[in-house]
Coordinates of C-alpha atoms in Angstrom, one line a residue:
Chain A
X578 CA -143.7 -14.3 57.4
X579 CA -147.5 -14.2 56.6
X580 CA -147.9 -11.2 59.1
X581 CA -145.0 -9.4 57.5
X582 CA -146.4 -9.6 53.9
X583 CA -149.1 -7.2 54.5
X584 CA -146.5 -4.6 55.2
X585 CA -144.4 -2.6 52.9
X586 CA -140.9 -1.6 54.1
X587 CA -139.6 1.8 53.2
X588 CA -135.8 2.5 53.5
X589 CA -133.7 5.4 52.6
X590 CA -129.9 5.5 53.2
X591 CA -127.6 8.4 54.2
X592 CA -124.0 7.6 53.7
X593 CA -121.0 9.4 54.8
X594 CA -118.0 8.8 52.7
X595 CA -114.7 10.2 53.9
X596 CA -113.0 11.8 51.0
X597 CA -109.4 10.7 50.0
X598 CA -107.7 14.1 50.5
X599 CA -104.4 14.7 52.3
X600 CA -105.8 17.7 54.3
X601 CA -108.9 18.6 56.0
X602 CA -111.8 20.3 54.3
X603 CA -111.2 23.7 55.8
X604 CA -107.8 23.6 57.2
X605 CA -104.2 22.5 56.4
X606 CA -104.2 19.7 59.0
X607 CA -103.4 16.1 58.0
X608 CA -106.4 13.6 57.9
X609 CA -104.0 10.5 58.3
X610 CA -105.6 7.7 60.3
X611 CA -104.2 6.5 63.6
X612 CA -102.3 9.5 64.8
X613 CA -101.8 10.4 68.6
X614 CA -104.9 12.2 69.9
X615 CA -105.2 16.0 69.0
X616 CA -101.8 16.3 67.1
X617 CA -103.7 16.7 63.8
X618 CA -106.0 19.4 65.2
X619 CA -105.1 23.0 64.3
X620 CA -106.5 26.2 65.6
X621 CA -109.2 26.1 62.8
X622 CA -110.1 22.5 63.8
X623 CA -110.4 23.3 67.5
X624 CA -112.3 26.5 66.8
X625 CA -110.1 29.0 68.4
X626 CA -111.5 32.6 68.0
X627 CA -110.6 34.6 65.0
X628 CA -109.9 31.7 62.6
X629 CA -111.5 31.3 59.2
X630 CA -112.3 28.3 57.1
X631 CA -110.7 27.9 53.6
X632 CA -112.2 25.2 51.4
X633 CA -109.9 22.4 50.0
X634 CA -110.1 22.3 46.3
X635 CA -109.6 18.5 46.1
X636 CA -112.7 17.9 48.4
X637 CA -114.7 19.7 45.7
X638 CA -113.0 17.6 42.9
X639 CA -114.2 14.5 44.8
X640 CA -117.8 15.9 45.0
X641 CA -117.6 16.6 41.2
X642 CA -116.3 13.1 40.4
X643 CA -119.1 11.6 42.4
X644 CA -121.8 13.7 40.7
X645 CA -120.6 12.7 37.2
X646 CA -120.3 9.0 38.1
X647 CA -124.0 8.9 39.3
X648 CA -125.3 11.1 36.5
X649 CA -126.3 13.9 38.8
X650 CA -126.6 17.7 38.4
X651 CA -123.4 19.5 39.7
X652 CA -124.8 22.7 41.2
X653 CA -123.0 25.8 39.6
X654 CA -123.3 27.6 42.7
X655 CA -123.7 25.8 46.1
X656 CA -123.7 27.3 49.6
X657 CA -122.2 26.2 52.9
X658 CA -124.4 26.3 55.9
X659 CA -124.0 26.1 59.7
X660 CA -125.9 23.2 61.4
X661 CA -126.0 24.1 64.9
X662 CA -125.9 21.7 67.8
X663 CA -124.0 21.4 71.0
X664 CA -121.7 18.4 71.6
X665 CA -118.2 18.4 73.0
X666 CA -116.6 16.8 70.0
X667 CA -117.9 19.7 67.9
X668 CA -115.8 22.6 69.0
X669 CA -117.5 25.4 67.0
X670 CA -121.1 24.6 68.3
X671 CA -122.1 23.9 64.6
X672 CA -121.0 21.7 61.8
X673 CA -120.2 23.3 58.4
X674 CA -122.4 21.5 55.9
X675 CA -124.7 22.2 53.1
X676 CA -128.4 22.6 53.3
X677 CA -130.6 24.4 50.9
X678 CA -128.2 24.2 47.8
X679 CA -125.9 21.1 48.0
X680 CA -123.1 20.6 45.4
X681 CA -124.7 17.4 43.9
X682 CA -128.4 17.0 43.0
X683 CA -130.2 13.9 41.9
X684 CA -128.5 11.1 40.0
X685 CA -128.8 7.5 40.9
X686 CA -127.2 4.0 41.1
X687 CA -128.2 0.8 39.3
X688 CA -128.0 -2.1 41.7
X689 CA -128.4 -5.9 41.5
X690 CA -130.3 -7.5 44.3
X691 CA -129.5 -11.3 45.1
X692 CA -127.2 -13.5 43.3
X693 CA -127.2 -15.7 40.3
X694 CA -130.4 -16.5 38.2
X695 CA -132.7 -15.1 40.6
X696 CA -131.0 -11.7 40.9
X697 CA -133.0 -8.5 40.0
X698 CA -132.0 -5.1 38.8
X699 CA -133.1 -1.9 40.3
X700 CA -132.4 1.7 40.0
X701 CA -132.0 3.6 43.3
X702 CA -132.4 7.4 42.9
X703 CA -130.3 9.8 44.9
X704 CA -131.8 13.0 46.4
X705 CA -128.5 14.7 46.8
X706 CA -124.9 14.6 48.0
X707 CA -123.3 17.5 50.0
X708 CA -119.8 18.4 51.4
X709 CA -119.4 18.7 55.1
X710 CA -117.0 18.4 57.9
X711 CA -116.7 15.4 60.2
X712 CA -116.8 15.9 64.0
X713 CA -114.2 14.8 66.6
X714 CA -114.4 11.7 68.7
X715 CA -115.6 11.3 72.2
X716 CA -114.0 8.6 74.3
X717 CA -116.4 7.6 77.1
X718 CA -114.0 5.3 78.9
X719 CA -113.6 6.3 82.4
X720 CA -111.3 9.5 82.7
X721 CA -112.3 10.0 86.4
X722 CA -115.9 10.3 85.4
X723 CA -115.1 12.6 82.5
X724 CA -115.2 12.2 78.8
X725 CA -112.0 12.5 76.6
X726 CA -112.1 14.4 73.4
X727 CA -109.9 13.7 70.3
X728 CA -110.3 16.4 67.6
X729 CA -108.0 14.8 65.0
X730 CA -111.1 13.9 63.0
X731 CA -112.7 17.2 63.3
X732 CA -112.8 18.9 60.0
X733 CA -112.2 15.7 57.9
X734 CA -114.0 16.1 54.6
X735 CA -117.1 14.0 54.0
X736 CA -119.5 13.5 51.2
X737 CA -123.0 12.7 52.6
X738 CA -124.9 10.8 50.0
X739 CA -128.7 10.7 50.5
X740 CA -131.1 8.4 48.6
X741 CA -134.8 8.7 47.9
X742 CA -136.8 6.3 50.3
X743 CA -136.9 3.7 47.5
X744 CA -135.6 0.5 49.0
X745 CA -138.1 -2.0 50.0
X746 CA -136.0 -4.6 51.9
X747 CA -132.7 -5.0 53.8
X748 CA -131.4 -6.9 50.9
X749 CA -132.0 -4.0 48.7
X750 CA -130.4 -1.6 51.2
X751 CA -127.4 -3.8 51.5
X752 CA -127.1 -4.2 47.7
X753 CA -127.2 -0.4 47.3
X754 CA -124.6 0.2 50.0
X755 CA -122.4 -2.3 48.4
X756 CA -122.7 -0.8 45.0
X757 CA -122.0 2.7 46.4
X758 CA -119.0 1.4 48.4
X759 CA -117.6 -0.1 45.2
X760 CA -118.2 3.0 43.2
X761 CA -116.6 5.5 45.6
X762 CA -113.5 3.4 45.7
X763 CA -113.7 2.9 41.8
X764 CA -113.5 6.6 41.2
X765 CA -110.9 7.1 43.9
X766 CA -112.6 9.5 46.2
X767 CA -113.0 7.2 49.2
X768 CA -110.8 4.3 50.6
X769 CA -114.0 2.5 51.8
X770 CA -112.4 1.3 55.0
X771 CA -115.3 0.6 57.2
X772 CA -113.4 -0.5 60.2
X773 CA -111.7 2.9 60.3
X774 CA -115.1 4.7 59.7
X775 CA -114.4 5.9 56.2
X776 CA -117.8 4.7 55.0
X777 CA -120.6 4.7 57.4
X778 CA -124.4 4.4 56.7
X779 CA -127.4 5.6 58.5
X780 CA -130.7 3.9 57.6
X781 CA -134.2 5.6 57.8
X782 CA -136.6 2.8 58.1
X783 CA -140.5 2.8 58.2
X784 CA -143.3 0.4 57.4
X785 CA -146.8 1.1 55.9
X786 CA -149.7 -0.9 54.5
X787 CA -149.2 -0.8 50.6
X788 CA -150.8 2.2 49.1
X789 CA -150.8 4.2 52.4
X790 CA -148.8 7.4 53.0
X791 CA -145.2 6.9 54.5
X792 CA -145.1 5.7 58.0
X793 CA -143.2 7.4 60.8
X794 CA -139.5 6.6 60.4
X795 CA -136.8 5.7 62.8
X796 CA -133.2 6.4 61.8
X797 CA -130.5 3.6 62.6
X798 CA -127.2 5.5 63.1
X799 CA -123.7 4.5 62.2
X800 CA -124.0 1.1 60.5
X801 CA -120.4 0.3 59.7
X802 CA -120.7 -3.2 58.2
X803 CA -123.1 -4.8 55.6
X804 CA -123.9 -7.6 57.9
X805 CA -124.9 -5.2 60.8
X806 CA -127.1 -3.2 58.2
X807 CA -129.0 -6.2 57.2
X808 CA -129.5 -7.4 60.8
X809 CA -130.3 -3.9 62.1
X810 CA -133.0 -3.2 59.4
X811 CA -134.4 -6.7 59.7
X812 CA -134.8 -6.3 63.6
X813 CA -136.1 -2.8 63.2
X814 CA -138.7 -3.7 60.6
X815 CA -140.1 -6.5 62.7
X816 CA -140.0 -4.4 65.7
X817 CA -142.1 -1.6 64.0
X818 CA -144.7 -4.1 62.7
X819 CA -145.1 -5.4 66.2
X820 CA -145.6 -2.2 67.7
X821 CA -148.2 -1.1 65.1
X822 CA -150.1 -4.5 65.2
X823 CA -150.2 -4.1 69.0
X824 CA -151.8 -0.8 68.6
X825 CA -148.8 1.4 69.5
X826 CA -147.7 4.3 67.2
X827 CA -144.2 4.7 66.1
X828 CA -142.4 7.8 67.6
X829 CA -139.7 9.3 65.2
X830 CA -136.5 8.5 66.8
X831 CA -132.7 7.9 66.4
X832 CA -131.7 4.4 67.3
X833 CA -128.4 2.5 67.5
X834 CA -127.8 -1.1 66.6
X835 CA -126.3 -3.3 69.2
X836 CA -124.4 -6.1 67.4
X837 CA -124.1 -8.2 70.7
X838 CA -128.0 -8.5 71.1
X839 CA -128.8 -7.9 67.4
X840 CA -131.4 -5.3 68.5
X841 CA -131.9 -1.6 67.9
X842 CA -132.4 0.8 70.8
X843 CA -133.6 4.3 71.0
X844 CA -131.0 7.1 71.6
X845 CA -133.3 10.1 71.5
X846 CA -136.9 10.7 70.6
X847 CA -138.4 13.4 68.7
X848 CA -139.3 15.4 71.7
X849 CA -135.7 16.6 72.2
X850 CA -134.6 15.9 68.7
X851 CA -132.3 18.7 67.3
X852 CA -133.5 21.8 65.7
X853 CA -130.4 22.6 63.8
X854 CA -131.2 26.1 62.9
X855 CA -129.4 26.0 59.6
X856 CA -128.2 29.3 58.0
X857 CA -125.7 30.1 55.4
X858 CA -122.2 30.4 56.9
X859 CA -121.0 33.9 56.6
X860 CA -117.4 32.7 56.7
X861 CA -117.8 30.9 53.4
X862 CA -118.6 32.3 50.1
X863 CA -120.8 30.4 47.6
X864 CA -118.9 27.6 45.9
X865 CA -118.8 28.2 42.2
X866 CA -118.2 25.3 39.9
X867 CA -117.9 26.2 36.2
X868 CA -118.5 23.9 33.2
X869 CA -114.8 24.0 32.2
X870 CA -114.0 22.6 35.7
X871 CA -116.6 19.9 35.5
X872 CA -115.1 19.0 31.9
X873 CA -111.7 18.9 33.3
X874 CA -112.7 16.6 36.0
X875 CA -114.7 14.4 33.6
X876 CA -111.7 13.8 31.4
X877 CA -109.8 12.5 34.3
X878 CA -112.5 10.0 35.4
X879 CA -111.9 6.3 34.8
X880 CA -114.2 4.1 32.8
X881 CA -117.1 3.5 35.1
X882 CA -118.0 0.0 36.2
X883 CA -121.5 -0.1 34.3
X884 CA -119.8 0.9 31.0
X885 CA -116.9 -1.5 31.5
X886 CA -119.2 -4.3 32.4
X887 CA -121.0 -3.7 29.0
X888 CA -117.8 -3.5 27.1
X889 CA -116.7 -6.9 28.7
X890 CA -119.8 -8.6 27.4
X891 CA -119.7 -7.2 23.9
X892 CA -115.9 -7.2 23.3
X893 CA -114.9 -10.4 25.1
X894 CA -118.3 -12.2 25.0
X895 CA -118.3 -12.8 28.8
X896 CA -121.5 -13.7 30.5
X897 CA -123.3 -11.0 32.5
X898 CA -122.3 -12.7 35.7
X899 CA -118.6 -12.9 34.8
X900 CA -118.6 -9.3 33.6
X901 CA -120.2 -8.3 36.8
X902 CA -117.6 -10.1 39.0
X903 CA -114.6 -8.8 37.1
X904 CA -115.8 -5.3 37.4
X905 CA -116.4 -5.4 41.1
X906 CA -113.2 -3.5 41.7
X907 CA -110.9 -1.5 39.4
X908 CA -108.0 -3.8 40.5
X909 CA -109.9 -7.0 39.3
X910 CA -110.9 -5.5 36.0
X911 CA -107.3 -4.4 35.5
X912 CA -105.9 -7.8 36.3
X913 CA -108.4 -9.4 33.8
X914 CA -107.5 -7.0 31.1
X915 CA -103.8 -7.4 31.7
X916 CA -104.4 -11.2 31.3
X917 CA -106.3 -10.9 28.2
X918 CA -103.8 -8.5 26.7
X919 CA -101.0 -11.1 27.1
X920 CA -103.1 -14.1 25.8
X921 CA -105.1 -12.4 23.1
X922 CA -108.9 -11.9 22.9
X923 CA -109.7 -15.5 21.8
X924 CA -108.8 -16.7 25.3
X925 CA -110.7 -14.0 27.0
X926 CA -113.4 -16.5 28.4
X927 CA -110.6 -18.7 29.6
X928 CA -108.9 -15.7 31.4
X929 CA -112.3 -14.8 32.9
X930 CA -112.6 -18.4 34.3
X931 CA -109.3 -18.3 35.7
X932 CA -109.5 -14.9 37.3
X933 CA -113.0 -15.6 38.8
X934 CA -112.2 -19.2 39.5
X935 CA -108.8 -20.5 40.6
X936 CA -107.3 -17.1 41.4
X937 CA -110.4 -15.8 43.3
X938 CA -110.6 -19.0 45.2
X939 CA -107.0 -18.8 46.4
X940 CA -107.4 -15.0 47.2
X941 CA -110.5 -15.6 49.2
X942 CA -108.9 -18.6 51.1
X943 CA -106.0 -16.4 52.2
X944 CA -108.1 -13.1 52.5
X945 CA -105.8 -11.4 50.0
X946 CA -106.7 -8.5 47.7
X947 CA -106.0 -9.1 44.0
X948 CA -103.5 -6.3 44.1
X949 CA -101.4 -8.4 46.4
X950 CA -101.8 -11.8 44.3
X951 CA -98.5 -13.7 44.3
X952 CA -99.4 -15.0 40.9
X953 CA -99.3 -12.0 38.3
X954 CA -101.5 -11.5 35.4
X955 CA -98.6 -12.3 33.0
X956 CA -98.0 -15.6 34.9
X957 CA -101.7 -16.5 34.6
X958 CA -101.5 -15.7 30.9
X959 CA -98.5 -18.0 30.6
X960 CA -100.7 -20.8 32.0
X961 CA -103.7 -20.1 29.7
X962 CA -101.4 -20.0 26.6
X963 CA -100.3 -23.4 27.4
X964 CA -103.8 -24.7 27.9
X965 CA -104.9 -23.1 24.6
X966 CA -102.0 -24.8 22.6
X967 CA -102.6 -28.1 24.2
X968 CA -99.2 -28.3 26.0
X969 CA -101.0 -29.0 29.3
X970 CA -104.4 -30.1 30.5
X971 CA -106.7 -28.1 32.8
X972 CA -105.7 -30.5 35.6
X973 CA -101.9 -30.0 35.0
X974 CA -102.6 -26.2 34.7
X975 CA -103.9 -26.2 38.2
X976 CA -100.8 -27.8 39.4
X977 CA -98.8 -25.1 37.5
X978 CA -100.8 -22.5 39.3
X979 CA -100.2 -24.0 42.6
X980 CA -96.5 -24.0 42.0
X981 CA -96.5 -20.4 40.9
X982 CA -98.7 -19.4 43.9
X983 CA -96.2 -21.1 46.2
X984 CA -93.4 -19.2 44.4
X985 CA -91.9 -22.4 42.8
X986 CA -90.8 -21.0 39.5
X987 CA -91.0 -17.8 37.6
X988 CA -93.4 -18.5 34.8
X989 CA -95.7 -21.4 33.7
X990 CA -93.2 -22.6 30.9
X991 CA -90.4 -23.0 33.5
X992 CA -92.7 -24.9 35.8
X993 CA -93.9 -27.2 33.1
X994 CA -90.3 -27.9 31.9
X995 CA -88.9 -28.5 35.5
X996 CA -91.6 -30.9 36.3
X997 CA -91.8 -32.7 32.9
X998 CA -95.5 -31.9 32.7
X999 CA -95.7 -31.4 29.0
X1000 CA -98.9 -33.1 27.7
X1001 CA -98.2 -36.1 25.4
X1002 CA -100.1 -35.2 22.3
X1003 CA -98.0 -37.6 20.1
X1004 CA -100.5 -40.2 18.8
X1005 CA -97.9 -43.0 18.5
X1006 CA -96.6 -42.4 22.0
X1007 CA -100.3 -42.6 23.4
X1008 CA -101.2 -45.6 21.3
X1009 CA -98.1 -47.5 22.7
X1010 CA -99.2 -46.6 26.2
X1011 CA -102.8 -47.5 25.6
X1012 CA -101.6 -50.9 24.5
X1013 CA -99.6 -51.3 27.4
X1014 CA -102.5 -50.5 29.7
X1015 CA -104.8 -52.9 27.9
X1016 CA -102.3 -55.8 28.2
X1017 CA -101.8 -55.0 31.8
X1018 CA -105.5 -54.9 32.6
X1019 CA -107.1 -57.8 31.0
X1020 CA -109.7 -58.2 33.7
X1021 CA -111.2 -54.7 33.0
X1022 CA -111.1 -55.4 29.2
X1023 CA -113.1 -58.5 29.7
X1024 CA -115.5 -56.8 32.1
X1025 CA -116.0 -54.1 29.5
X1026 CA -116.6 -56.5 26.7
X1027 CA -119.2 -58.2 28.9
X1028 CA -121.0 -54.9 29.0
X1029 CA -119.7 -53.3 32.2
X1030 CA -119.3 -49.6 31.2
X1031 CA -117.7 -48.9 34.5
X1032 CA -114.7 -51.0 33.4
X1033 CA -114.0 -48.4 30.6
X1034 CA -113.5 -45.6 33.0
X1035 CA -111.2 -47.7 35.1
X1036 CA -109.0 -48.2 31.9
X1037 CA -109.1 -44.4 31.2
X1038 CA -107.9 -43.8 34.7
X1039 CA -105.1 -46.4 34.3
X1040 CA -103.9 -44.8 31.2
X1041 CA -103.9 -41.2 32.7
X1042 CA -102.1 -42.5 35.7
X1043 CA -99.5 -44.2 33.6
X1044 CA -98.7 -40.7 32.1
X1045 CA -99.1 -38.9 35.4
X1046 CA -101.9 -36.8 34.0
X1047 CA -100.0 -35.8 30.8
X1048 CA -101.9 -37.4 28.2
X1049 CA -104.7 -35.7 26.5
X1050 CA -107.8 -37.4 28.2
X1051 CA -109.9 -37.0 25.1
X1052 CA -107.2 -38.5 22.9
X1053 CA -106.9 -41.4 25.4
X1054 CA -110.7 -42.0 25.5
X1055 CA -110.8 -41.9 21.7
X1056 CA -108.0 -44.5 21.3
X1057 CA -109.2 -46.9 23.9
X1058 CA -112.7 -46.8 22.3
X1059 CA -111.2 -47.6 18.9
X1060 CA -109.0 -50.4 20.3
X1061 CA -111.8 -52.1 22.3
X1062 CA -114.3 -51.6 19.8
X1063 CA -112.1 -53.2 17.0
Chain B
X505 CA -144.9 36.7 63.0
X506 CA -144.2 37.4 66.6
X507 CA -142.6 35.2 69.4
X508 CA -144.0 34.5 72.8
X509 CA -142.2 33.7 76.0
X510 CA -142.4 30.0 75.3
X511 CA -140.6 30.4 71.9
X512 CA -137.8 32.5 73.6
X513 CA -137.3 29.8 76.3
X514 CA -137.1 27.2 73.6
X515 CA -134.6 29.2 71.5
X516 CA -132.5 30.0 74.7
X517 CA -132.5 26.2 75.5
X518 CA -131.3 25.3 71.9
X519 CA -128.5 28.0 72.3
X520 CA -127.6 26.8 75.8
X521 CA -128.3 30.3 77.1
X522 CA -129.9 30.7 80.6
X523 CA -132.4 33.6 80.8
X524 CA -134.1 34.9 83.9
X525 CA -137.8 35.7 83.7
X526 CA -137.1 39.2 83.2
X527 CA -134.5 38.7 80.6
X528 CA -136.9 36.5 78.7
X529 CA -139.3 39.4 78.4
X530 CA -136.6 41.9 77.2
X531 CA -135.3 39.3 74.8
X532 CA -138.7 38.6 73.5
X533 CA -139.2 42.3 72.8
X534 CA -135.9 42.6 71.1
X535 CA -136.4 39.6 68.9
X536 CA -140.0 40.9 68.0
X537 CA -138.5 44.1 66.9
X538 CA -135.9 42.4 64.7
X539 CA -138.7 40.3 63.2
X540 CA -140.6 43.6 62.5
X541 CA -137.5 44.9 60.5
X542 CA -137.5 41.7 58.6
X543 CA -141.2 42.1 57.8
X544 CA -140.4 45.5 56.4
X545 CA -137.8 44.0 54.2
X546 CA -140.1 41.2 53.1
X547 CA -142.5 43.8 51.8
X548 CA -140.1 44.7 49.0
X549 CA -140.8 43.2 45.8
X550 CA -137.9 40.9 44.8
X551 CA -139.5 39.3 41.8
X552 CA -136.8 38.3 39.3
X553 CA -134.0 38.9 41.6
X554 CA -131.7 36.0 42.3
X555 CA -131.3 35.2 46.0
X556 CA -127.9 35.7 47.5
X557 CA -126.2 33.5 50.0
X558 CA -123.8 36.1 51.0
X559 CA -123.7 39.9 51.3
X560 CA -120.8 40.2 49.0
X561 CA -121.0 39.0 45.3
X562 CA -117.8 37.0 45.3
X563 CA -117.2 33.3 45.1
X564 CA -115.3 31.0 47.5
X565 CA -111.5 30.9 47.0
X566 CA -110.1 27.4 47.2
X567 CA -106.9 26.1 48.8
X568 CA -104.7 23.4 47.3
X569 CA -104.8 20.1 49.1
X570 CA -101.7 20.3 51.1
X571 CA -100.7 19.7 54.7
X572 CA -99.5 23.0 56.1
X573 CA -100.3 22.6 59.8
X574 CA -97.9 21.1 62.3
X575 CA -98.5 19.6 65.7
X576 CA -99.3 22.5 68.1
X577 CA -101.0 20.3 70.7
X578 CA -98.8 21.4 73.7
X579 CA -99.5 25.0 73.1
X580 CA -103.3 24.5 72.8
X581 CA -103.5 22.2 75.7
X582 CA -101.6 24.5 77.9
X583 CA -104.7 26.7 78.1
X584 CA -107.2 23.9 78.3
X585 CA -108.9 23.4 81.7
X586 CA -108.3 19.7 81.9
X587 CA -106.3 17.2 79.5
X588 CA -105.2 13.6 79.9
X589 CA -103.2 11.3 77.6
X590 CA -103.4 13.9 74.8
X591 CA -107.2 14.3 75.3
X592 CA -109.3 17.3 76.2
X593 CA -111.4 16.4 79.2
X594 CA -115.0 17.5 79.4
X595 CA -118.0 16.6 81.8
X596 CA -119.0 13.2 81.0
X597 CA -121.4 13.1 78.1
X598 CA -123.4 9.9 77.6
X599 CA -125.9 9.1 74.8

């Protein structure tokens, strides 16, 4: 590590978010995932002569939503450009993208790097975001020494989101990617499915001595998991440092990460790097976005995670950590607020504990999203109400939760009733019980009187056992103390 | 600005166009003529005029997000040189 510390790492990310539309960006073909090859590829998508692209309004709405969510400038007039290159899965010989005047300019994202007490906040500035079409897919398995082309994906709407080269470690890059991933899902423009390629990142990585100009960068393509992103950047950084320290210059290149070896390897070097010869696409007119359209989209935008987090802290008195956890997804925030709505604001902290604690643990264990939780917000609220009014202890509450999770019973009250789990708060009843326990455990009583503190805990345990956990532990402790002291 | 034979070869390579030595010379001359016209255009004072991205001063029409296309794979593939399992086959490309 001592060698690495003399180097500053510079990372910029380019993310392709597939937009949640029904049809393609320039044609009326479906973009549903998993169809038979080429059945969702129209004359426009496969670039038959004489066809013309027509822009999908919803793709533009998605771009406006994103621009608003990151506080960017929405360009009143943006321009589509042709990015020229040859590859069989790009039937036109060019990709329709945006170059000089993208639809979204600037903006940024607040991120949290690390976890818990040591976490740090950082703001990552965005350069731009632009609309473009996806290419098709090349299948390199052996078709008699030929490559198979599936053009279903060709023309799928993408928003490419580009950051400034401001991240200084793989941890920051991953934190940014996660925050962006959460945001695009939050505002409903991308499903975030990384396995299906709906959210893919390219990382531009370089190293330099602090204070020096930017080093030559290499671009790691198509990182489709946060873990791979971390591994790929860490490997790449170490590789570049070694090269420079051994006197070799870095060549600008595009590299791929191989998850099997954990290494990055060069795809193409600058020598034959693409010269895309961008120019405005004569088939498409400038995209005009007027202020009233932006205002209309803005009015339909959900409360953003940052604002909601702040509201949770002030309105419900939650810790920054709890507020952060509960605003990771819209589903989680809704579940929490539904729970609070049913219990009342006074129990908000308890609701947060249950949603981020017991519920989250069960969901994690079964790898289930909160939307699919077998225990509803209303059911958890039912449990919390019975904790708040002392009907059950925390320990019994967990048993009630287990029962509801397993589908035994419709609500907390029914489960408590069916199992006879009502906490005994009647002082006379507990006193009688404590007397019984003292009488039956003379040995422990004597040991306690002889100064053995441990014996007291044994007596509490005996009393709780006698009530099968239904007695209020504090009451039992107080009573025992009183009786033994007297 | 004018192009030399090397520039022409490079542009031809990027466009995947094969040019003979003679064609390269004609193409160079033609492209340089075009660049000459552009130089004339660039001599015009455009101060204060907003650049246009398109020759007509109209904005993009947008279509509603509706699936209107049906599967026409069989028609399209009937005229493709080679297909298999629903895929178009092309000479092997390896990155």
